[in-house]
Every structure is written in C-alpha cells, then in structure tokens.
C-alpha cells in the first residue's frame, strides 16, 4: 500500500508570533475588555479597507449584521431581501429584528443575488436589500444599486467573506448604508471571533456603538435598550496583527486561484469559478461546480485517495432549513437549489505549497476522469 499523504485542510487560520506577542502584551497590561486596542483596530481597519468610513467592532459578524439593521431602523413590518444560498446568519439577523427576510434567487455565474429576482421580490414593505459578496466575489453592485435607487431602498452589505474585494475599484464595504465583515477564524483574516461594521453615516455608527454596549455612550447613562456585543482588546490585538498580513495573503489566494483556473479549465465535468469583468475577487473560497450526482463520490475520493479536504458551502439553501422554511417564497429558487447540489470548494488558502496545489489539481483530474 502506498502511504496516504498528509491531509491538505480546506481552510487554515494563520496565527504567528506577532499575534501571540500582541495578545501577551494586552494580557500583561491588565486592560482586557473593549479599550484602546479596539479603538485602534477600528481606525486601522477603516483606513485599510473602507476609505475611512466610520467603523465599529463587535463580538461577531452576526452581531454586526443584526445590530447594523437595528441601528438602521429595520424592525417589525419591514421586509429585507436576502439570498437563500448563503450562511444562515444573513436571514437570521433580519428575522431577529422582527422584520421579514424575503428570499430571492441567485444568478448562476457568480452565486450572488440575481438583480431581476430582487426587483420581482419588492413590495410596499421592502426596506432594504442585504446582498452577500459570496466566496469573496462582489455582488452585482451596479445593478443592485440601480434597483435600490429606483425604489428608495437601502443596501446592507454582507462582506463577511470579502475583505479587500472591489467592484470597478470601489472597495466592498463602501457601497451600502452599512457593511459587515466577519473575523471568524476561517475568514480571510481573523480576530478569533469578531465583526467589523463600516457605516455610511456617523449617526448609524453612533447607534451601533450604543447597541453593542447596553445603550451607553457614557457609563450608566443608558440612552437605548442595548446588548453586550463588545469586542475585547485581546481579540482586537489579534485583528491588528492580522491586518498587517492580509494583503499578502490575498495576493497568494489570487495566485493560487489563477493556478487552479489554468489547470482545471479543460477538465471534463468541472466548472471553475467565473469572475465578473468589474470584480476583484479575493477567493475566500475557490468554488467549482460538479455534477450533483457525482459530488459525494468526488469529495470522498479526493479526501481518501488524494488527501485533499474540500468544503460544501452551502449544502442546504436557507429557505429549506427547518429554522427558516417559514419564509420560503412561493416561487422556486431554482438556481439556489442547483448551486447547493453542485458546489464544491477546493483549498485555496495562502499556506498551500506548490506541491499541495499540484496534488489538488492531480486529484481533481484523476477523480473527475474516474467518473466519466
Ligand atoms: C461568516 C459569515 C457570517 C457571520 O459571521 P460571524 O463572524 O461568524 O458571526 C455572515 N455571513 C456570511 C456570508 C458569512 O460567511
């Protein structure tokens, strides 16, 4: 028997000595809760990614999305149009405000909201649209903005997977009334757990800061009913160290993706990801399509015969989840269902070696050929 090669993981958080030293310095300082590290992280994140827009750190991306909607005045009686083919945090955050998430279908090329389906989902209750820059590829910014303008709707960006992505050189996170970035360990950069919300107005940022801290701007002078959704200085210290590395990681992700594009272009049964001409893709995921009936076999063979771990994001569209099925629309979400059955994400993370990239390609080529 040939020895099984080491497993190439689907994702790999990169924590180095810079992060460890920064955490240690905060632990030694004795100032652990939200403090100067959080304030510095907000300022640095803002100038790094979102052209200096007011930016607020929270304990998770989901908190950012939920509290961002509350800060924007979304609540009972409102509808917010969301994709079904994404992580459940999107619809959850809408539903938790008391508003109704309205699922619209995606377009097949980039897995992001289909502008025509968004238009068709608008009612007199629609308050906004929450499109997702899925896998690190921006949503159809021009078309979604045109719809929002025509109907007087807000855009709430989900940039959880898209740190550094852009559309016609406009950075994601500068398009909507607010934009949420996640700092979960597998995202393009991490604070272990955490979220950042960039806001179009300083008033939204002020509301968000109140909501994350029991409604207080001044201690014990609570202005509104709020949450504890603060980021700690320990987490912010990790995030600040990551911020100095993320651009190099993004370039490596893009280089890895270019290699996979080249090598997988002509493999029968494999459809590599497409990139819109306006888009700069940051490859949170490198997601191919395969025949739905073959996907399980391909995943298993890649793992067991080639030592390549893969991911399926997301196997069940939100409108079919037990938690969210109550919001399933009358119209079929054909492309969301098809994507859920066909997508397969290959490793693209920045720690892949050339040899590992070659093993991924050789594995996909061999496994795809075995099925034909
Ligand atoms: C990760 C993610 C979230 C939630 O972020 P957390 O930091 O895990 O709360 C929301 N939307 C999308 C698309 C995500 O990938």
Coordinates of N, CA and C in Angstrom, one line a residue, residues 83 85 105-115 132-134 137-140:
X83 N -30.4 36.7 -0.1 CA -30.2 35.4 -0.8 C -30.5 34.3 0.1
X85 N -29.1 31.2 -0.8 CA -27.9 30.5 -1.0 C -26.7 31.2 -0.3
X105 N -33.6 34.6 -5.6 CA -32.7 33.6 -6.2 C -31.4 34.3 -6.5
X106 N -30.4 33.4 -6.8 CA -29.1 33.9 -7.2 C -29.0 33.8 -8.7
X107 N -28.0 34.4 -9.3 CA -27.6 34.2 -10.7 C -26.6 33.1 -10.8
X108 N -26.5 32.3 -11.8 CA -25.7 31.1 -11.8 C -24.2 31.3 -11.9
X109 N -23.7 32.5 -12.5 CA -22.3 32.7 -12.8 C -21.5 32.9 -11.5
X110 N -22.0 33.8 -10.6 CA -21.2 34.3 -9.5 C -21.8 33.9 -8.2
X111 N -22.9 33.2 -8.2 CA -23.6 32.8 -7.0 C -24.1 33.9 -6.1
X112 N -24.3 35.1 -6.7 CA -24.8 36.3 -5.9 C -26.2 36.6 -6.3
X113 N -26.8 37.5 -5.6 CA -28.3 37.8 -5.8 C -28.5 38.2 -7.3
X114 N -29.5 37.6 -7.9 CA -29.9 37.9 -9.3 C -30.7 39.2 -9.2
X115 N -30.2 40.3 -9.8 CA -30.9 41.6 -9.8 C -32.4 41.5 -10.2
X132 N -24.9 39.5 -0.5 CA -23.7 38.9 0.0 C -22.6 38.9 -1.1
X133 N -21.4 39.3 -0.7 CA -20.2 39.2 -1.6 C -19.7 37.8 -1.4
X134 N -20.4 36.8 -2.0 CA -20.2 35.4 -1.6 C -18.9 34.9 -2.1
X137 N -16.4 37.2 -3.9 CA -16.7 37.8 -5.2 C -17.8 38.8 -5.0
X138 N -17.6 40.1 -5.4 CA -18.6 41.1 -5.1 C -20.0 40.7 -5.8
X139 N -21.1 41.2 -5.1 CA -22.4 41.0 -5.8 C -22.4 42.0 -7.0
X140 N -23.5 42.0 -7.7 CA -23.7 42.8 -8.9 C -24.0 44.2 -8.5

